[in-house]
Structure formats: structure tokens, C-alpha cells
N, C-alpha and C. Protein backbone atom coordinates (compact mmCIF):
# COMPACT_ATOMS: atom_id res chain seq x y z
N MET A 1 188.85 122.60 176.09
CA MET A 1 188.79 122.63 174.79
C MET A 1 188.23 124.08 174.54
N SER A 2 189.28 124.64 174.05
CA SER A 2 188.70 126.42 173.69
C SER A 2 187.57 126.46 172.34
N ARG A 3 186.73 127.73 172.37
CA ARG A 3 185.62 127.39 171.31
C ARG A 3 186.71 128.16 169.92
N ILE A 4 187.28 127.93 169.47
CA ILE A 4 187.38 127.86 168.06
C ILE A 4 186.97 127.86 167.19
N GLY A 5 186.41 128.62 166.50
CA GLY A 5 185.62 128.00 164.92
C GLY A 5 184.56 127.25 165.38
N ARG A 6 183.25 128.41 165.86
CA ARG A 6 182.20 127.68 165.48
C ARG A 6 181.28 127.51 164.70
N LYS A 7 180.83 126.74 164.06
CA LYS A 7 179.94 126.81 162.88
C LYS A 7 178.09 126.25 163.26
N PRO A 8 177.34 127.04 163.16
CA PRO A 8 176.42 126.42 163.35
C PRO A 8 175.25 126.16 162.53
N VAL A 9 174.71 124.70 162.80
CA VAL A 9 174.01 124.08 161.49
C VAL A 9 172.60 124.17 162.38
N PRO A 10 171.05 125.35 161.19
CA PRO A 10 170.15 125.24 162.01
C PRO A 10 168.95 124.09 162.35
N VAL A 11 168.43 123.82 162.98
CA VAL A 11 167.87 122.49 163.32
C VAL A 11 166.13 122.79 162.80
N PRO A 12 165.43 122.34 162.04
CA PRO A 12 163.63 122.63 162.61
C PRO A 12 163.32 122.14 163.13
N ASP A 13 162.17 122.37 163.62
CA ASP A 13 161.18 121.97 164.91
C ASP A 13 161.01 120.20 165.01
N ALA A 14 160.80 119.71 163.33
CA ALA A 14 160.70 118.60 162.60
C ALA A 14 161.77 117.45 163.22
N VAL A 15 162.94 117.89 163.72
CA VAL A 15 163.67 117.03 163.87
C VAL A 15 164.69 116.85 165.15
N SER A 16 164.79 115.65 165.49
CA SER A 16 165.19 115.41 166.75
C SER A 16 166.96 114.78 166.54
N VAL A 17 167.87 115.36 167.29
CA VAL A 17 169.16 115.19 167.67
C VAL A 17 169.14 114.51 168.83
N GLU A 18 170.07 113.70 168.76
CA GLU A 18 170.42 113.12 170.08
C GLU A 18 172.37 113.19 169.75
N ILE A 19 173.29 113.52 170.71
CA ILE A 19 174.26 113.39 170.67
C ILE A 19 174.89 112.77 171.80
N ALA A 20 175.58 111.75 171.19
CA ALA A 20 176.98 111.06 172.09
C ALA A 20 178.31 111.11 171.82
N PRO A 21 178.99 110.59 172.82
CA PRO A 21 180.38 111.25 172.65
C PRO A 21 180.75 110.37 171.21
N GLY A 22 181.25 110.91 170.30
CA GLY A 22 181.54 110.23 169.12
C GLY A 22 180.26 109.56 167.85
N ASN A 23 179.30 110.27 168.43
CA ASN A 23 178.10 109.79 168.01
C ASN A 23 177.35 110.73 167.42
N ILE A 24 176.27 110.70 166.47
CA ILE A 24 175.33 112.23 166.38
C ILE A 24 174.59 110.58 165.66
N ALA A 25 173.02 111.03 166.19
CA ALA A 25 171.78 110.56 165.40
C ALA A 25 170.96 111.16 165.23
N VAL A 26 170.84 111.32 163.94
CA VAL A 26 169.28 112.71 163.53
C VAL A 26 167.54 112.03 163.20
N LYS A 27 166.68 112.10 164.07
CA LYS A 27 165.67 111.62 163.37
C LYS A 27 164.39 112.59 162.71
N GLY A 28 164.35 112.60 161.60
CA GLY A 28 163.22 113.60 161.31
C GLY A 28 162.14 112.66 160.15
N PRO A 29 161.40 113.61 159.62
CA PRO A 29 159.73 113.21 158.98
C PRO A 29 160.41 112.19 157.71
N LYS A 30 161.20 111.84 157.59
CA LYS A 30 161.63 110.90 156.33
C LYS A 30 162.29 109.93 156.70
N GLY A 31 163.24 109.39 158.23
CA GLY A 31 163.62 108.67 158.39
C GLY A 31 164.92 108.85 159.53
N GLU A 32 165.95 107.71 159.49
CA GLU A 32 166.41 108.24 161.04
C GLU A 32 167.85 108.00 160.18
N LEU A 33 168.82 108.86 160.61
CA LEU A 33 170.64 108.66 160.28
C LEU A 33 171.37 108.60 161.54
N ARG A 34 172.46 107.83 161.69
CA ARG A 34 173.21 107.92 162.62
C ARG A 34 174.97 107.96 161.56
N GLN A 35 175.64 108.37 162.59
CA GLN A 35 176.72 108.86 161.97
C GLN A 35 178.18 109.25 163.27
N THR A 36 179.31 108.25 162.60
CA THR A 36 180.05 108.20 163.28
C THR A 36 181.02 109.54 163.82
N LEU A 37 181.25 110.31 164.53
CA LEU A 37 181.86 111.75 164.55
C LEU A 37 183.43 111.60 165.53
N SER A 38 184.13 112.31 164.72
CA SER A 38 185.35 112.43 165.64
C SER A 38 185.43 112.63 166.66
N ALA A 39 186.03 112.41 168.19
CA ALA A 39 186.03 112.61 169.48
C ALA A 39 186.88 113.79 169.73
N GLU A 40 187.38 114.34 168.93
CA GLU A 40 187.98 115.83 168.94
C GLU A 40 187.16 116.82 168.73
N MET A 41 186.21 116.62 168.00
CA MET A 41 185.21 117.83 167.35
C MET A 41 184.24 117.96 168.38
N LYS A 42 183.70 119.03 169.38
CA LYS A 42 183.00 119.24 170.18
C LYS A 42 181.54 119.60 170.00
N VAL A 43 180.55 118.64 169.74
CA VAL A 43 179.07 118.85 169.17
C VAL A 43 178.42 119.12 170.27
N GLU A 44 177.52 120.96 170.15
CA GLU A 44 176.63 120.96 170.94
C GLU A 44 175.37 121.64 170.26
N GLN A 45 174.37 120.96 171.18
CA GLN A 45 172.89 121.30 170.64
C GLN A 45 171.96 122.36 171.78
N GLU A 46 172.01 123.64 171.03
CA GLU A 46 171.35 124.88 172.09
C GLU A 46 170.35 125.41 171.42
N ASP A 47 169.07 125.81 172.11
CA ASP A 47 168.05 125.72 171.13
C ASP A 47 167.90 126.33 169.60
N GLY A 48 167.51 124.92 168.99
CA GLY A 48 167.66 124.63 167.28
C GLY A 48 168.75 124.83 166.29
N THR A 49 170.29 124.55 167.13
CA THR A 49 170.81 124.80 166.18
C THR A 49 171.85 123.67 167.00
N VAL A 50 172.76 122.93 165.98
CA VAL A 50 173.99 122.19 166.51
C VAL A 50 174.91 122.79 166.20
N THR A 51 176.19 123.12 166.83
CA THR A 51 176.90 123.89 167.08
C THR A 51 178.62 122.71 166.89
N VAL A 52 179.55 123.24 165.86
CA VAL A 52 180.35 122.32 166.04
C VAL A 52 181.79 123.21 166.71
N SER A 53 182.29 122.77 167.11
CA SER A 53 183.60 123.45 167.35
C SER A 53 185.14 122.63 167.46
N ARG A 54 186.16 123.19 167.45
CA ARG A 54 187.12 122.75 167.06
C ARG A 54 187.99 123.00 168.20
N PRO A 55 188.80 122.03 168.96
CA PRO A 55 189.80 122.51 169.67
C PRO A 55 190.92 123.10 169.55
N THR A 56 191.53 123.51 168.23
CA THR A 56 192.56 123.77 167.98
C THR A 56 192.46 124.77 166.90
N ASN A 57 193.59 125.11 165.50
CA ASN A 57 193.40 126.14 164.99
C ASN A 57 194.27 125.37 163.52
N ARG A 58 194.90 124.09 164.23
CA ARG A 58 195.75 123.28 163.23
C ARG A 58 195.17 123.09 161.49
N GLY A 59 195.46 122.76 160.85
CA GLY A 59 194.99 122.27 159.61
C GLY A 59 194.13 121.29 159.66
N GLU A 60 194.85 120.30 160.32
CA GLU A 60 193.78 118.86 160.23
C GLU A 60 192.46 119.36 161.50
N HIS A 61 192.65 120.12 162.06
CA HIS A 61 191.35 120.38 163.18
C HIS A 61 190.37 121.25 162.06
N ARG A 62 191.54 122.16 161.33
CA ARG A 62 190.09 122.92 160.49
C ARG A 62 189.37 122.04 159.42
N ALA A 63 190.00 121.21 158.63
CA ALA A 63 189.17 120.08 157.77
C ALA A 63 188.22 119.57 158.73
N LEU A 64 189.00 118.60 159.80
CA LEU A 64 187.94 118.19 160.62
C LEU A 64 186.73 118.57 160.95
N HIS A 65 186.87 119.85 161.05
CA HIS A 65 185.63 120.66 161.60
C HIS A 65 184.29 121.07 160.62
N GLY A 66 184.68 121.05 159.25
CA GLY A 66 184.16 121.50 158.44
C GLY A 66 183.90 120.26 157.99
N LEU A 67 184.26 119.00 158.20
CA LEU A 67 184.02 117.94 157.71
C LEU A 67 182.65 117.18 158.38
N THR A 68 182.64 118.15 159.51
CA THR A 68 181.40 117.53 160.62
C THR A 68 180.96 118.16 160.50
N ARG A 69 180.63 119.44 160.28
CA ARG A 69 179.63 120.26 160.20
C ARG A 69 178.74 119.90 159.15
N SER A 70 179.77 119.62 158.01
CA SER A 70 178.84 119.07 156.40
C SER A 70 178.23 118.31 156.95
N LEU A 71 178.75 117.11 157.83
CA LEU A 71 177.76 115.95 157.73
C LEU A 71 176.74 116.07 157.96
N ILE A 72 176.58 116.43 159.73
CA ILE A 72 175.66 116.87 160.49
C ILE A 72 174.38 117.73 159.63
N ALA A 73 174.94 118.74 158.99
CA ALA A 73 173.99 119.56 158.06
C ALA A 73 173.51 118.84 156.68
N ASN A 74 174.30 117.96 156.10
CA ASN A 74 173.46 117.13 155.07
C ASN A 74 172.34 116.03 155.82
N MET A 75 172.74 115.38 157.00
CA MET A 75 171.94 114.90 157.65
C MET A 75 170.86 115.26 158.29
N VAL A 76 170.31 116.32 158.66
CA VAL A 76 169.54 117.51 159.40
C VAL A 76 168.63 117.30 157.39
N GLU A 77 169.45 118.03 156.64
CA GLU A 77 168.52 117.92 155.35
C GLU A 77 168.24 116.60 154.69
N GLY A 78 168.56 115.97 154.71
CA GLY A 78 168.47 114.36 154.41
C GLY A 78 167.46 114.06 154.85
N VAL A 79 167.06 114.09 156.26
CA VAL A 79 165.77 113.36 156.98
C VAL A 79 164.29 114.61 156.67
N THR A 80 165.04 115.92 156.22
CA THR A 80 163.74 116.71 156.56
C THR A 80 163.51 116.58 154.64
N GLU A 81 164.32 116.90 153.80
CA GLU A 81 163.92 116.65 152.29
C GLU A 81 164.05 115.91 151.47
N GLY A 82 165.25 115.44 151.88
CA GLY A 82 165.82 113.67 151.09
C GLY A 82 166.64 114.54 149.86
N PHE A 83 167.59 113.72 149.73
CA PHE A 83 168.45 113.89 148.30
C PHE A 83 168.23 113.06 146.93
N GLU A 84 167.94 113.06 145.72
CA GLU A 84 167.88 113.01 144.97
C GLU A 84 169.57 113.38 143.32
N LYS A 85 169.19 112.44 143.00
CA LYS A 85 170.51 112.30 141.54
C LYS A 85 169.68 111.82 140.50
N ARG A 86 169.47 112.76 139.40
CA ARG A 86 169.00 112.42 138.11
C ARG A 86 170.38 111.87 137.03
N LEU A 87 169.43 110.55 136.44
CA LEU A 87 170.49 110.32 135.52
C LEU A 87 169.86 110.21 134.39
N GLU A 88 170.56 110.45 132.81
CA GLU A 88 169.90 110.58 131.78
C GLU A 88 170.57 109.15 130.70
N ILE A 89 170.26 108.42 130.12
CA ILE A 89 170.67 107.62 129.21
C ILE A 89 170.31 107.98 127.98
N GLN A 90 171.65 108.08 127.21
CA GLN A 90 171.51 107.95 125.59
C GLN A 90 171.91 107.28 124.78
N GLY A 91 171.35 106.84 123.83
CA GLY A 91 171.82 106.06 122.96
C GLY A 91 170.99 104.98 122.47
N VAL A 92 171.06 104.75 121.14
CA VAL A 92 170.26 103.76 120.65
C VAL A 92 169.48 102.96 121.40
N GLY A 93 168.70 102.47 121.45
CA GLY A 93 167.91 101.19 122.35
C GLY A 93 168.71 101.18 123.67
N TYR A 94 169.18 101.92 124.21
CA TYR A 94 169.35 102.19 125.55
C TYR A 94 167.94 102.68 126.38
N ARG A 95 167.79 101.86 127.67
CA ARG A 95 166.52 102.40 128.19
C ARG A 95 166.70 101.54 129.72
N ALA A 96 165.86 102.46 130.57
CA ALA A 96 165.36 101.66 131.89
C ALA A 96 164.52 101.44 132.33
N ALA A 97 164.00 100.79 133.03
CA ALA A 97 162.41 100.44 133.15
C ALA A 97 162.68 99.68 134.99
N LEU A 98 161.50 99.73 135.65
CA LEU A 98 161.35 99.70 137.23
C LEU A 98 160.83 98.60 137.03
N LYS A 99 161.21 97.16 137.88
CA LYS A 99 160.01 95.63 137.72
C LYS A 99 160.68 95.81 139.32
N GLY A 100 159.24 95.98 140.16
CA GLY A 100 159.32 96.00 141.18
C GLY A 100 160.19 96.94 142.15
N LYS A 101 161.06 96.58 143.09
CA LYS A 101 162.26 97.42 143.55
C LYS A 101 163.73 97.18 142.89
N LYS A 102 163.65 96.72 141.58
CA LYS A 102 164.51 96.43 141.00
C LYS A 102 164.97 97.44 139.70
N LEU A 103 166.13 98.17 139.45
CA LEU A 103 166.13 99.21 137.71
C LEU A 103 166.41 97.71 137.20
N GLU A 104 166.07 97.97 136.12
CA GLU A 104 166.17 96.93 134.50
C GLU A 104 166.77 98.12 133.51
N LEU A 105 168.29 97.81 133.80
CA LEU A 105 168.48 98.29 132.10
C LEU A 105 169.30 97.98 130.63
N ALA A 106 168.90 98.57 129.49
CA ALA A 106 169.49 98.28 128.57
C ALA A 106 170.22 98.85 128.07
N LEU A 107 171.75 97.90 128.16
CA LEU A 107 172.49 99.08 127.57
C LEU A 107 173.37 99.12 126.43
N GLY A 108 172.63 97.91 125.35
CA GLY A 108 173.67 97.39 124.32
C GLY A 108 174.42 96.54 125.11
N TYR A 109 173.98 95.27 125.97
CA TYR A 109 175.09 94.81 126.22
C TYR A 109 174.20 92.84 125.76
N SER A 110 174.34 91.73 125.61
CA SER A 110 172.98 90.70 124.99
C SER A 110 172.20 90.39 125.94
N HIS A 111 172.64 91.40 127.50
CA HIS A 111 171.69 90.98 128.23
C HIS A 111 171.60 92.10 129.30
N PRO A 112 170.33 92.47 130.00
CA PRO A 112 169.91 93.48 130.75
C PRO A 112 170.86 93.23 131.69
N VAL A 113 170.82 94.23 132.30
CA VAL A 113 171.12 94.86 133.97
C VAL A 113 170.90 95.38 134.58
N ALA A 114 170.63 93.97 136.08
CA ALA A 114 169.30 94.73 136.92
C ALA A 114 170.53 95.18 138.02
N ILE A 115 169.93 96.13 138.67
CA ILE A 115 170.76 96.02 139.75
C ILE A 115 169.37 97.07 140.72
N ASP A 116 169.64 96.33 142.46
CA ASP A 116 168.69 96.15 143.23
C ASP A 116 169.14 97.45 143.80
N ALA A 117 168.12 98.14 144.23
CA ALA A 117 168.53 99.11 145.49
C ALA A 117 168.50 98.81 146.77
N PRO A 118 169.49 99.60 147.28
CA PRO A 118 170.29 99.21 148.49
C PRO A 118 168.66 99.69 149.47
N GLU A 119 168.93 99.11 150.57
CA GLU A 119 168.14 99.71 151.95
C GLU A 119 168.38 101.35 151.96
N GLY A 120 167.07 102.33 151.59
CA GLY A 120 167.04 103.53 152.17
C GLY A 120 166.96 103.90 150.75
N ILE A 121 167.31 103.15 149.59
CA ILE A 121 166.98 104.23 148.60
C ILE A 121 166.25 103.71 147.04
N ASP A 122 165.55 104.85 146.59
CA ASP A 122 164.49 104.25 145.90
C ASP A 122 164.73 104.77 144.35
N PHE A 123 164.23 103.98 143.32
CA PHE A 123 164.03 104.48 141.86
C PHE A 123 163.26 105.12 141.21
N GLU A 124 163.22 105.79 140.35
CA GLU A 124 162.22 106.62 139.81
C GLU A 124 162.49 106.17 138.44
N VAL A 125 161.56 105.94 137.51
CA VAL A 125 161.92 106.08 135.86
C VAL A 125 160.57 106.88 135.36
N PRO A 126 161.01 107.95 135.27
CA PRO A 126 159.87 108.74 134.43
C PRO A 126 159.70 108.56 132.76
N GLN A 127 160.66 108.67 132.51
CA GLN A 127 160.67 108.50 130.97
C GLN A 127 161.48 106.89 130.87
N PRO A 128 161.63 106.23 129.83
CA PRO A 128 162.82 105.30 129.72
C PRO A 128 164.16 105.86 129.50
N THR A 129 164.57 106.99 129.06
CA THR A 129 165.60 107.44 129.24
C THR A 129 166.13 108.33 130.35
N GLU A 130 165.58 108.12 131.60
CA GLU A 130 165.90 109.15 132.49
C GLU A 130 165.68 108.04 133.61
N VAL A 131 166.47 108.36 134.79
CA VAL A 131 166.32 107.69 136.36
C VAL A 131 166.35 108.28 137.11
N ILE A 132 165.79 108.56 138.92
CA ILE A 132 166.00 109.30 139.22
C ILE A 132 166.47 108.90 140.45
N VAL A 133 167.55 108.54 141.42
CA VAL A 133 167.96 107.60 142.56
C VAL A 133 167.52 108.89 143.88
N LYS A 134 166.38 108.31 144.58
CA LYS A 134 166.10 109.04 145.90
C LYS A 134 167.04 108.39 147.34
N GLY A 135 166.86 108.96 148.11
CA GLY A 135 167.17 109.08 149.58
C GLY A 135 167.24 109.64 150.11
N ILE A 136 167.93 109.38 151.80
CA ILE A 136 168.02 109.87 152.54
C ILE A 136 169.38 110.59 152.91
N ASP A 137 170.16 109.37 152.71
CA ASP A 137 171.62 109.82 153.11
C ASP A 137 171.88 110.16 151.86
N LYS A 138 172.94 111.31 151.71
CA LYS A 138 173.65 112.04 150.83
C LYS A 138 175.03 111.23 149.86
N GLN A 139 175.48 110.74 150.92
CA GLN A 139 176.74 109.59 150.58
C GLN A 139 176.35 108.35 149.79
N LEU A 140 175.27 107.81 150.04
CA LEU A 140 174.70 106.50 149.52
C LEU A 140 173.75 107.22 148.30
N VAL A 141 173.03 108.16 148.28
CA VAL A 141 172.77 108.25 146.79
C VAL A 141 173.81 108.54 145.76
N GLY A 142 174.36 109.74 145.97
CA GLY A 142 175.55 109.81 145.64
C GLY A 142 176.08 108.31 144.90
N GLN A 143 176.69 107.29 145.48
CA GLN A 143 177.42 105.78 145.42
C GLN A 143 176.63 105.64 144.34
N VAL A 144 175.03 105.24 144.84
CA VAL A 144 174.38 104.39 143.71
C VAL A 144 173.95 104.89 142.34
N ALA A 145 174.38 106.30 141.89
CA ALA A 145 173.90 106.63 140.85
C ALA A 145 175.21 106.86 140.34
N ALA A 146 176.66 106.99 140.99
CA ALA A 146 178.11 106.38 140.53
C ALA A 146 178.33 105.08 139.90
N ASP A 147 177.34 104.44 140.73
CA ASP A 147 177.56 102.83 140.25
C ASP A 147 176.57 102.28 138.79
N ILE A 148 175.51 103.02 138.87
CA ILE A 148 174.41 103.07 137.67
C ILE A 148 175.14 103.68 136.43
N ARG A 149 175.68 104.76 137.23
CA ARG A 149 176.81 105.12 135.79
C ARG A 149 177.81 104.32 135.27
N LYS A 150 178.58 103.70 136.05
CA LYS A 150 179.25 103.03 135.88
C LYS A 150 179.17 101.51 134.81
N ARG A 151 177.90 101.62 134.84
CA ARG A 151 177.89 100.18 133.74
C ARG A 151 177.71 100.26 132.50
N ARG A 152 177.98 101.68 132.11
CA ARG A 152 178.29 102.50 130.51
C ARG A 152 178.02 103.54 130.63
N PRO A 153 179.60 104.26 131.00
CA PRO A 153 179.88 105.75 130.84
C PRO A 153 179.68 106.20 129.39
N PRO A 154 179.35 107.74 129.50
CA PRO A 154 179.63 108.22 128.06
C PRO A 154 180.92 108.06 127.69
N GLU A 155 180.43 108.26 126.07
CA GLU A 155 181.86 107.53 125.73
C GLU A 155 182.11 108.87 124.42
N PRO A 156 183.26 109.16 124.18
CA PRO A 156 183.84 110.60 124.09
C PRO A 156 183.43 110.68 122.14
N TYR A 157 182.97 109.95 121.21
CA TYR A 157 182.56 110.11 120.30
C TYR A 157 181.38 110.01 119.85
N LYS A 158 180.59 109.66 120.14
CA LYS A 158 179.33 109.75 119.72
C LYS A 158 178.69 109.82 121.23
N GLY A 159 179.01 109.84 121.84
CA GLY A 159 177.75 110.86 124.20
C GLY A 159 177.00 109.45 124.17
N LYS A 160 177.01 108.29 123.69
CA LYS A 160 176.09 107.36 124.30
C LYS A 160 176.35 106.80 125.80
N GLY A 161 175.85 106.71 126.42
CA GLY A 161 175.62 106.16 127.60
C GLY A 161 174.77 106.57 128.01
N ILE A 162 175.24 106.80 129.81
CA ILE A 162 174.45 107.33 131.13
C ILE A 162 175.71 108.53 131.62
N ARG A 163 174.85 109.10 131.63
CA ARG A 163 175.23 110.71 132.34
C ARG A 163 174.63 111.09 133.23
N TYR A 164 174.83 111.96 134.33
CA TYR A 164 174.52 112.91 135.04
C TYR A 164 173.48 113.91 134.80
N LYS A 165 172.34 114.27 134.87
CA LYS A 165 171.12 115.46 134.07
C LYS A 165 172.12 116.45 133.39
N ASP A 166 173.04 116.64 134.66
CA ASP A 166 173.36 118.33 134.04
C ASP A 166 174.98 118.17 133.83
N GLU A 167 175.08 117.22 133.31
CA GLU A 167 176.80 116.61 132.88
C GLU A 167 176.98 117.00 131.51
N GLN A 168 178.30 117.78 131.23
CA GLN A 168 178.99 117.87 129.71
C GLN A 168 179.75 116.60 129.75
N VAL A 169 179.84 116.55 128.60
CA VAL A 169 180.27 115.33 128.18
C VAL A 169 181.64 116.06 126.82
N LEU A 170 182.73 115.93 127.17
CA LEU A 170 184.04 116.42 126.16
C LEU A 170 183.68 115.35 124.98
N ARG A 171 183.15 116.36 123.62
CA ARG A 171 183.04 115.10 122.41
C ARG A 171 184.49 115.64 121.68
N LYS A 172 185.01 114.29 121.13
CA LYS A 172 185.86 114.07 120.56
C LYS A 172 185.70 113.88 118.73
N VAL A 173 186.50 114.81 117.94
CA VAL A 173 186.43 114.61 116.36
C VAL A 173 186.80 113.17 116.18
N GLY A 174 185.96 112.52 115.34
CA GLY A 174 186.59 111.30 114.64
C GLY A 174 187.12 111.14 114.03
N LYS A 175 187.25 110.44 112.95
CA LYS A 175 188.57 109.59 112.17
C LYS A 175 188.23 110.77 110.92
N ARG A 176 188.85 111.31 110.20
CA ARG A 176 188.46 112.26 108.86
C ARG A 176 189.27 111.45 107.86
N ALA A 177 188.03 111.38 106.58
CA ALA A 177 188.61 110.03 105.68
C ALA A 177 189.63 111.02 104.71
């Protein structure tokens, strides 16, 4: 395997990385993450960096190279700083509350919607109209936030629903009399 396209990932001192064939484990102050990697990518650790190299310059190897490097970089960032997604709730009577580890949402249905926090995810509700999803796994944080948003996506006429903090909802003009 040649060393075509090397991309180093800096690793802080507080983080330990274990590389096995096809697997990588990253352990840091916030927790531990494990990931299965493609056997075609060569992953090496040397003095404070993890380097990913690809065997050829073919399109699928270049794509896999970028994916592998991004996964490792996200794992390192997750165990050191963590990730969060912020959601806003807009609408009259729409609100969120934390009941233990469960997130309880009042979204205009006849019943409250309860969402259990998966392993490794924490919810915060600083205001009744704001939800923060926190965790060390970037993919899991994004998936849980998307699942919460899916319960009542923002509608285009009045803008009511759950949206990401920085999301722009395109508004439609209603009926004209």
C-alpha cells in the first residue's frame, strides 16, 4: 500500500487511541467511542496524530479516505468536547419539559409526547420552548434531534412546530380573500 493522500488528525494528550485492524477506539475525558473502519484504509498513530492514508487515487478510495478521517476527527472531538444540537419550539401551547431522563413535549396533540433519552444522550430544557440534545457521538446526537423534530416539523404557513435553532423556514402565503 502506498502513502497516497495522507490526512493527519491531531489528538490531544487527554485522549488515547487504540487501533486494531478494521476497528478504532477513542477514549477521553467524556467517554469512549468505538468505530468499525474499512480494511482498505491504513490508519496509523504517531506522536500526537492519527494519520489515514488510502491505497490508490480511485474515486471510491478517495471518498472512503475522507469519510474515515472525518469519523476519527469527530470521535476525538466528541470525547474531548462533546456535541450538541439546539431545537426551538414555536406555537401557542407548544412546550417541552424534562421528567427525569425523559423529554415530554406538548405539541398540540391530545396527549403529551414522551421521548426516552438513548444511552449516551442527555436532554436539557433551559426554557419551555428550547431543547438541547447533548452527547459524545455526533451521529447519535443528530439522529435524536432529527427524531424530535420529526414529531412536529415546522409548517410553512404559520411556522409552528419544532425547528433547529438556526433553521430558516420558508413561509408560504395563505389564501387571499
